[in-house]
């Protein structure tokens, strides 16, 4: 009996030690929160979390590292993918860790993770962007009705956010768009004002593979279908998209980001496309941080704070 009691006591002592060690390891493994009293660089290994290496904002960020002398201060940009960057951002925000990312809007991540863009007084990322509607040459003559709707369509970042957030949250994109249309009857009436019935006339919209671009193209495609047009949409890489508009194999896109992000393509295909209108103002690319990093507000703060 005594031997059994001793063994039970020994097991209990061992279990207590294991529990304590587990608690210590867990405490040690908890990510460190952002400390505004310490230099930012060492807290994130002087690393900006980027997206795909070929993206326009990645090239601009390389330029920024030189212009702001961040490269000399050991700062670097780490390419990944859009999905990987957002995953890393999500974990950082959840634990209130420091992080600097290449950001852009319109995009649901800005609202969901309460991001702020760092001021860029040297305008490396440009001095204001907007989303533009572009078409192939001759579309207005061939399909004046659909062109009328494309001319009418414009909205705001705040209007687009619910659609993007719903799609990101798992809602089918078509359902998210139809919900938006149902909730904004006056806006839809304005967009479709003067647009005749399409009677099955074809129109092909193309877009780049990002969340906002999916949302806006699905919305306008749905509006065209509701007016009787046989509207289709196709996702393309940015260079292929611009080329398809220029060579006339596609009809239109609402996802040209100008004057900076798609500026090289606009220059390359000058006089081979029609710029119909700005459909969203306030687009922006640049470095972004969560708002809880209150003392980091400009690009210069990366090396100074």
Tab-separated table of C-alpha atoms in Angstrom:
chain	number	residue	atom	x	y	z
A	1	UNK	CA	0.000	0.000	0.000
A	2	UNK	CA	2.826	2.418	0.940
A	3	UNK	CA	4.670	1.595	-2.288
A	4	UNK	CA	1.535	2.277	-4.319
A	5	UNK	CA	1.018	5.627	-2.587
A	6	UNK	CA	4.632	6.595	-3.279
A	7	UNK	CA	4.245	5.729	-6.972
A	8	UNK	CA	1.026	7.736	-7.237
A	9	UNK	CA	2.718	10.697	-5.518
A	10	UNK	CA	5.695	10.403	-7.868
A	11	UNK	CA	3.382	10.394	-10.916
A	12	UNK	CA	1.521	13.448	-9.598
A	13	UNK	CA	4.809	15.284	-9.063
A	14	UNK	CA	5.946	14.414	-12.598
A	15	UNK	CA	2.617	15.561	-14.034
A	16	UNK	CA	2.930	18.859	-12.174
A	17	UNK	CA	6.427	19.394	-13.563
A	18	UNK	CA	5.229	18.643	-17.119
A	19	UNK	CA	2.299	21.058	-16.762
A	20	UNK	CA	4.623	23.788	-15.474
A	21	UNK	CA	7.126	23.231	-18.283
A	22	UNK	CA	4.316	23.346	-20.844
A	23	UNK	CA	3.100	26.638	-19.408
A	24	UNK	CA	6.622	28.086	-19.524
A	25	UNK	CA	7.160	26.978	-23.132
A	26	UNK	CA	3.771	28.383	-24.122
A	27	UNK	CA	4.583	31.692	-22.486
A	28	UNK	CA	7.932	31.817	-24.254
A	29	UNK	CA	6.356	30.931	-27.586
A	30	UNK	CA	3.820	33.782	-27.421
A	31	UNK	CA	4.690	36.341	-30.123
A	32	UNK	CA	6.055	39.630	-28.848
A	33	UNK	CA	3.705	42.581	-29.249
A	34	UNK	CA	4.821	45.779	-30.928
A	35	UNK	CA	6.881	47.937	-28.552
A	36	UNK	CA	6.779	51.616	-29.520
A	37	UNK	CA	9.667	52.320	-27.126
A	38	UNK	CA	12.036	50.152	-29.153
A	39	UNK	CA	13.380	50.658	-32.669
A	40	UNK	CA	11.064	49.084	-35.232
A	41	UNK	CA	13.764	47.600	-37.493
A	42	UNK	CA	15.152	44.997	-35.063
A	43	UNK	CA	11.611	43.946	-34.065
A	44	UNK	CA	10.866	42.745	-37.616
A	45	UNK	CA	14.399	42.012	-38.772
A	46	UNK	CA	14.336	45.103	-41.010
A	47	UNK	CA	11.954	43.244	-43.332
A	48	UNK	CA	8.967	44.512	-45.314
A	49	UNK	CA	6.525	41.713	-46.154
A	50	UNK	CA	5.785	41.856	-49.881
A	51	UNK	CA	3.734	40.053	-52.496
A	52	UNK	CA	4.587	38.561	-55.911
A	53	UNK	CA	8.012	39.663	-57.149
A	54	UNK	CA	6.642	40.855	-60.496
A	55	UNK	CA	3.988	43.178	-59.045
A	56	UNK	CA	4.307	46.893	-59.746
A	57	UNK	CA	4.352	47.898	-56.081
A	58	UNK	CA	7.278	45.552	-55.466
A	59	UNK	CA	9.395	47.381	-58.056
A	60	UNK	CA	8.314	50.713	-56.555
A	61	UNK	CA	9.282	49.484	-53.087
A	62	UNK	CA	12.777	48.619	-54.296
A	63	UNK	CA	13.033	52.205	-55.570
A	64	UNK	CA	11.722	53.447	-52.223
A	65	UNK	CA	14.410	51.557	-50.290
A	66	UNK	CA	17.052	53.489	-52.211
A	67	UNK	CA	15.355	56.910	-52.274
A	68	UNK	CA	14.750	56.932	-48.540
A	69	UNK	CA	18.169	55.362	-47.812
A	70	UNK	CA	16.489	52.419	-46.142
A	71	UNK	CA	18.724	49.956	-47.969
A	72	UNK	CA	21.765	51.466	-46.265
A	73	UNK	CA	19.954	50.960	-42.953
A	74	UNK	CA	19.647	47.192	-43.728
A	75	UNK	CA	15.966	47.266	-44.734
A	76	UNK	CA	14.829	44.714	-47.299
A	77	UNK	CA	11.625	43.582	-48.960
A	78	UNK	CA	10.697	39.908	-48.811
A	79	UNK	CA	8.713	38.687	-51.852
A	80	UNK	CA	6.004	36.101	-51.209
A	81	UNK	CA	2.485	35.990	-52.607
A	82	UNK	CA	-0.645	38.003	-51.951
A	83	UNK	CA	-2.190	35.111	-49.995
A	84	UNK	CA	0.982	34.554	-47.931
A	85	UNK	CA	1.329	38.257	-47.157
A	86	UNK	CA	-2.280	38.497	-45.976
A	87	UNK	CA	-1.878	35.355	-43.859
A	88	UNK	CA	1.209	36.826	-42.192
A	89	UNK	CA	-0.609	40.139	-41.700
A	90	UNK	CA	-3.597	38.390	-40.135
A	91	UNK	CA	-1.424	36.577	-37.583
A	92	UNK	CA	0.496	39.755	-36.758
A	93	UNK	CA	-2.678	41.789	-36.180
A	94	UNK	CA	-4.193	39.022	-34.052
A	95	UNK	CA	-1.180	39.187	-31.727
A	96	UNK	CA	-0.564	42.955	-32.109
A	97	UNK	CA	2.880	42.290	-33.513
A	98	UNK	CA	4.830	44.811	-35.590
A	99	UNK	CA	4.608	44.382	-39.354
A	100	UNK	CA	5.108	46.456	-42.510
A	101	UNK	CA	3.484	45.272	-45.732
A	102	UNK	CA	3.117	46.391	-49.331
A	103	UNK	CA	-0.515	47.433	-49.315
A	104	UNK	CA	-3.064	48.751	-51.755
A	105	UNK	CA	-6.631	49.880	-51.868
A	106	UNK	CA	-9.316	49.233	-52.842
A	107	UNK	CA	-8.873	45.952	-50.975
A	108	UNK	CA	-10.792	44.384	-48.101
A	109	UNK	CA	-7.628	43.945	-45.996
A	110	UNK	CA	-7.406	47.716	-45.382
A	111	UNK	CA	-10.786	47.720	-43.621
A	112	UNK	CA	-10.555	44.276	-42.025
A	113	UNK	CA	-7.125	44.805	-40.440
A	114	UNK	CA	-7.406	48.575	-39.820
A	115	UNK	CA	-4.363	49.487	-41.883
A	116	UNK	CA	-2.909	52.926	-42.486
A	117	UNK	CA	-0.626	53.893	-45.366
A	118	UNK	CA	2.691	55.476	-44.522
A	119	UNK	CA	3.111	58.987	-45.915
A	120	UNK	CA	5.417	59.032	-48.920
A	121	UNK	CA	6.529	62.673	-49.399
A	122	UNK	CA	8.832	61.711	-52.278
A	123	UNK	CA	5.841	60.178	-54.115
A	124	UNK	CA	7.615	56.945	-55.021
A	125	UNK	CA	4.185	55.319	-55.298
A	126	UNK	CA	2.782	58.299	-57.180
A	127	UNK	CA	0.591	61.165	-56.057
A	128	UNK	CA	-2.885	59.649	-56.226
A	129	UNK	CA	-4.342	56.771	-58.214
A	130	UNK	CA	-7.745	55.834	-59.550
A	131	UNK	CA	-9.347	52.827	-61.146
A	132	UNK	CA	-10.173	53.509	-64.809
A	133	UNK	CA	-12.528	51.904	-67.297
A	134	UNK	CA	-10.782	51.205	-70.605
A	135	UNK	CA	-12.195	49.715	-73.784
A	136	UNK	CA	-11.016	48.494	-77.146
A	137	UNK	CA	-11.228	50.945	-80.002
A	138	UNK	CA	-14.574	50.847	-81.753
A	139	UNK	CA	-16.597	49.408	-78.849
A	140	UNK	CA	-18.848	52.460	-78.526
A	141	UNK	CA	-19.776	52.228	-82.211
A	142	UNK	CA	-20.263	48.435	-82.101
A	143	UNK	CA	-22.092	48.308	-78.759
A	144	UNK	CA	-23.341	51.754	-77.676
A	145	UNK	CA	-25.746	50.352	-75.079
A	146	UNK	CA	-23.150	48.429	-73.076
A	147	UNK	CA	-20.744	51.363	-73.451
A	148	UNK	CA	-23.407	53.636	-71.940
A	149	UNK	CA	-23.522	51.485	-68.795
A	150	UNK	CA	-19.718	51.470	-68.592
A	151	UNK	CA	-19.770	55.274	-68.868
A	152	UNK	CA	-22.378	55.493	-66.105
A	153	UNK	CA	-20.639	53.174	-63.662
A	154	UNK	CA	-18.587	54.630	-60.824
A	155	UNK	CA	-18.567	54.026	-57.078
A	156	UNK	CA	-16.510	54.561	-53.918
A	157	UNK	CA	-14.153	52.495	-51.785
A	158	UNK	CA	-16.681	52.470	-48.925
A	159	UNK	CA	-19.343	51.102	-51.292
A	160	UNK	CA	-17.020	48.380	-52.566
A	161	UNK	CA	-15.850	47.200	-49.133
A	162	UNK	CA	-18.979	45.192	-48.167
A	163	UNK	CA	-18.904	43.276	-51.454
A	164	UNK	CA	-15.207	42.420	-51.044
A	165	UNK	CA	-15.579	41.502	-47.357
A	166	UNK	CA	-18.549	39.227	-48.084
A	167	UNK	CA	-16.643	37.412	-50.833
A	168	UNK	CA	-13.557	37.125	-48.612
A	169	UNK	CA	-15.770	35.770	-45.828
A	170	UNK	CA	-16.832	32.869	-48.019
A	171	UNK	CA	-19.947	34.197	-49.724
A	172	UNK	CA	-20.321	33.253	-53.381
A	173	UNK	CA	-19.283	36.278	-55.481
A	174	UNK	CA	-22.544	36.243	-57.427
A	175	UNK	CA	-24.585	36.161	-54.231
A	176	UNK	CA	-22.517	39.013	-52.745
A	177	UNK	CA	-23.091	41.138	-55.840
A	178	UNK	CA	-26.827	40.397	-55.977
A	179	UNK	CA	-27.110	41.352	-52.300
A	180	UNK	CA	-25.372	44.659	-53.081
A	181	UNK	CA	-27.717	45.312	-56.033
A	182	UNK	CA	-30.760	44.608	-53.839
A	183	UNK	CA	-29.500	46.993	-51.128
A	184	UNK	CA	-28.665	49.860	-53.540
A	185	UNK	CA	-31.672	50.296	-55.868
A	186	UNK	CA	-31.158	54.052	-56.405
A	187	UNK	CA	-27.508	53.567	-57.319
A	188	UNK	CA	-28.341	50.748	-59.727
A	189	UNK	CA	-31.035	52.927	-61.321
A	190	UNK	CA	-28.444	55.672	-61.910
A	191	UNK	CA	-25.952	53.211	-63.418
A	192	UNK	CA	-28.497	51.758	-65.807
A	193	UNK	CA	-30.174	55.048	-66.750
A	194	UNK	CA	-30.470	55.371	-70.508
A	195	UNK	CA	-29.079	51.881	-71.136
A	196	UNK	CA	-31.200	50.063	-73.751
A	197	UNK	CA	-31.992	46.363	-73.658
A	198	UNK	CA	-29.067	44.397	-75.053
A	199	UNK	CA	-31.121	41.682	-76.796
A	200	UNK	CA	-28.261	39.205	-76.308
A	201	UNK	CA	-25.500	41.445	-77.696
A	202	UNK	CA	-22.109	40.128	-76.587
A	203	UNK	CA	-19.558	41.973	-74.468
A	204	UNK	CA	-16.435	40.540	-72.848
A	205	UNK	CA	-14.957	42.109	-69.707
A	206	UNK	CA	-11.435	41.259	-68.535
A	207	UNK	CA	-9.826	41.853	-65.152
A	208	UNK	CA	-6.693	41.191	-63.120
A	209	UNK	CA	-6.577	38.445	-60.438
A	210	UNK	CA	-7.251	40.479	-57.273
A	211	UNK	CA	-10.178	40.708	-54.859
A	212	UNK	CA	-11.446	44.178	-55.755
A	213	UNK	CA	-11.102	43.453	-59.451
A	214	UNK	CA	-13.164	40.279	-59.075
A	215	UNK	CA	-15.869	42.165	-57.140
A	216	UNK	CA	-16.243	45.126	-59.507
A	217	UNK	CA	-16.160	43.013	-62.682
A	218	UNK	CA	-18.733	40.565	-61.313
A	219	UNK	CA	-20.984	43.482	-60.375
A	220	UNK	CA	-20.856	45.178	-63.777
A	221	UNK	CA	-21.171	41.858	-65.629
A	222	UNK	CA	-24.320	41.138	-63.601
A	223	UNK	CA	-25.752	44.594	-64.354
A	224	UNK	CA	-25.143	44.059	-68.071
A	225	UNK	CA	-26.828	40.673	-67.948
A	226	UNK	CA	-29.831	42.171	-66.182
A	227	UNK	CA	-30.134	44.633	-69.075
A	228	UNK	CA	-30.167	41.783	-71.575
A	229	UNK	CA	-26.524	41.699	-72.706
A	230	UNK	CA	-24.624	38.446	-73.093
A	231	UNK	CA	-21.785	39.561	-70.825
A	232	UNK	CA	-18.829	37.357	-69.979
A	233	UNK	CA	-15.766	37.946	-67.819
A	234	UNK	CA	-12.242	36.538	-67.965
A	235	UNK	CA	-9.372	36.806	-65.498
A	236	UNK	CA	-5.978	37.634	-67.022
A	237	UNK	CA	-2.545	38.715	-65.846
A	238	UNK	CA	-2.141	42.475	-66.105
A	239	UNK	CA	0.069	42.499	-69.223
A	240	UNK	CA	-2.189	40.032	-71.046
A	241	UNK	CA	-5.246	42.053	-70.055
A	242	UNK	CA	-3.880	45.278	-71.539
A	243	UNK	CA	-2.753	43.476	-74.686
A	244	UNK	CA	-6.184	41.920	-75.159
A	245	UNK	CA	-7.832	45.348	-75.023
A	246	UNK	CA	-5.240	46.820	-77.393
A	247	UNK	CA	-5.597	44.031	-79.977
A	248	UNK	CA	-9.386	43.985	-79.727
A	249	UNK	CA	-9.794	40.402	-78.494
A	250	UNK	CA	-11.478	41.755	-75.333
A	251	UNK	CA	-13.969	44.594	-75.084
A	252	UNK	CA	-13.403	46.380	-71.787
A	253	UNK	CA	-11.900	46.393	-68.308
A	254	UNK	CA	-12.805	48.333	-65.179
A	255	UNK	CA	-9.501	47.477	-63.506
A	256	UNK	CA	-6.865	49.740	-65.070
A	257	UNK	CA	-5.031	51.396	-62.166
A	258	UNK	CA	-3.541	54.697	-63.305
A	259	UNK	CA	-1.470	56.757	-63.614
A	260	UNK	CA	1.232	54.803	-61.740
A	261	UNK	CA	0.560	51.101	-61.194
A	262	UNK	CA	-0.384	50.325	-64.812
A	263	UNK	CA	1.459	53.316	-66.209
A	264	UNK	CA	3.938	51.294	-68.264
A	265	UNK	CA	1.123	49.454	-70.031
A	266	UNK	CA	-0.787	52.663	-70.702
A	267	UNK	CA	2.340	54.075	-72.315
A	268	UNK	CA	3.101	50.882	-74.234
A	269	UNK	CA	-0.385	50.687	-75.759
A	270	UNK	CA	-0.923	54.421	-76.239
A	271	UNK	CA	-3.484	55.166	-78.987
A	272	UNK	CA	-4.546	51.487	-79.052
A	273	UNK	CA	-7.304	51.722	-76.435
A	274	UNK	CA	-9.949	54.153	-75.184
A	275	UNK	CA	-9.890	55.467	-71.622
A	276	UNK	CA	-13.612	55.800	-70.893
A	277	UNK	CA	-13.661	57.198	-67.352
A	278	UNK	CA	-12.461	57.033	-63.754
A	279	UNK	CA	-14.743	54.578	-61.987
A	280	UNK	CA	-13.225	54.786	-58.492
A	281	UNK	CA	-11.177	57.535	-56.862
A	282	UNK	CA	-8.787	57.183	-53.936
A	283	UNK	CA	-6.937	54.093	-55.093
A	284	UNK	CA	-3.549	53.826	-53.442
A	285	UNK	CA	-0.453	51.670	-53.174
A	286	UNK	CA	2.314	51.957	-50.633
A	287	UNK	CA	3.703	50.657	-47.384
A	288	UNK	CA	1.076	50.015	-44.738
A	289	UNK	CA	1.045	49.158	-41.033
A	290	UNK	CA	-1.716	48.355	-38.504
A	291	UNK	CA	-3.123	51.416	-36.737
A	292	UNK	CA	-1.922	50.189	-33.341
A	293	UNK	CA	1.589	51.116	-34.503
A	294	UNK	CA	0.658	54.711	-33.672
A	295	UNK	CA	4.130	56.237	-33.890
A	296	UNK	CA	4.890	54.873	-37.370
A	297	UNK	CA	3.253	57.267	-39.835
A	298	UNK	CA	5.780	58.043	-42.581
A	299	UNK	CA	8.320	56.043	-44.585
A	300	UNK	CA	11.120	57.874	-42.764
A	301	UNK	CA	9.789	56.540	-39.455
A	302	UNK	CA	10.995	53.063	-40.461
A	303	UNK	CA	14.594	54.061	-39.887
A	304	UNK	CA	14.047	56.823	-37.336
A	305	UNK	CA	11.722	55.139	-34.846
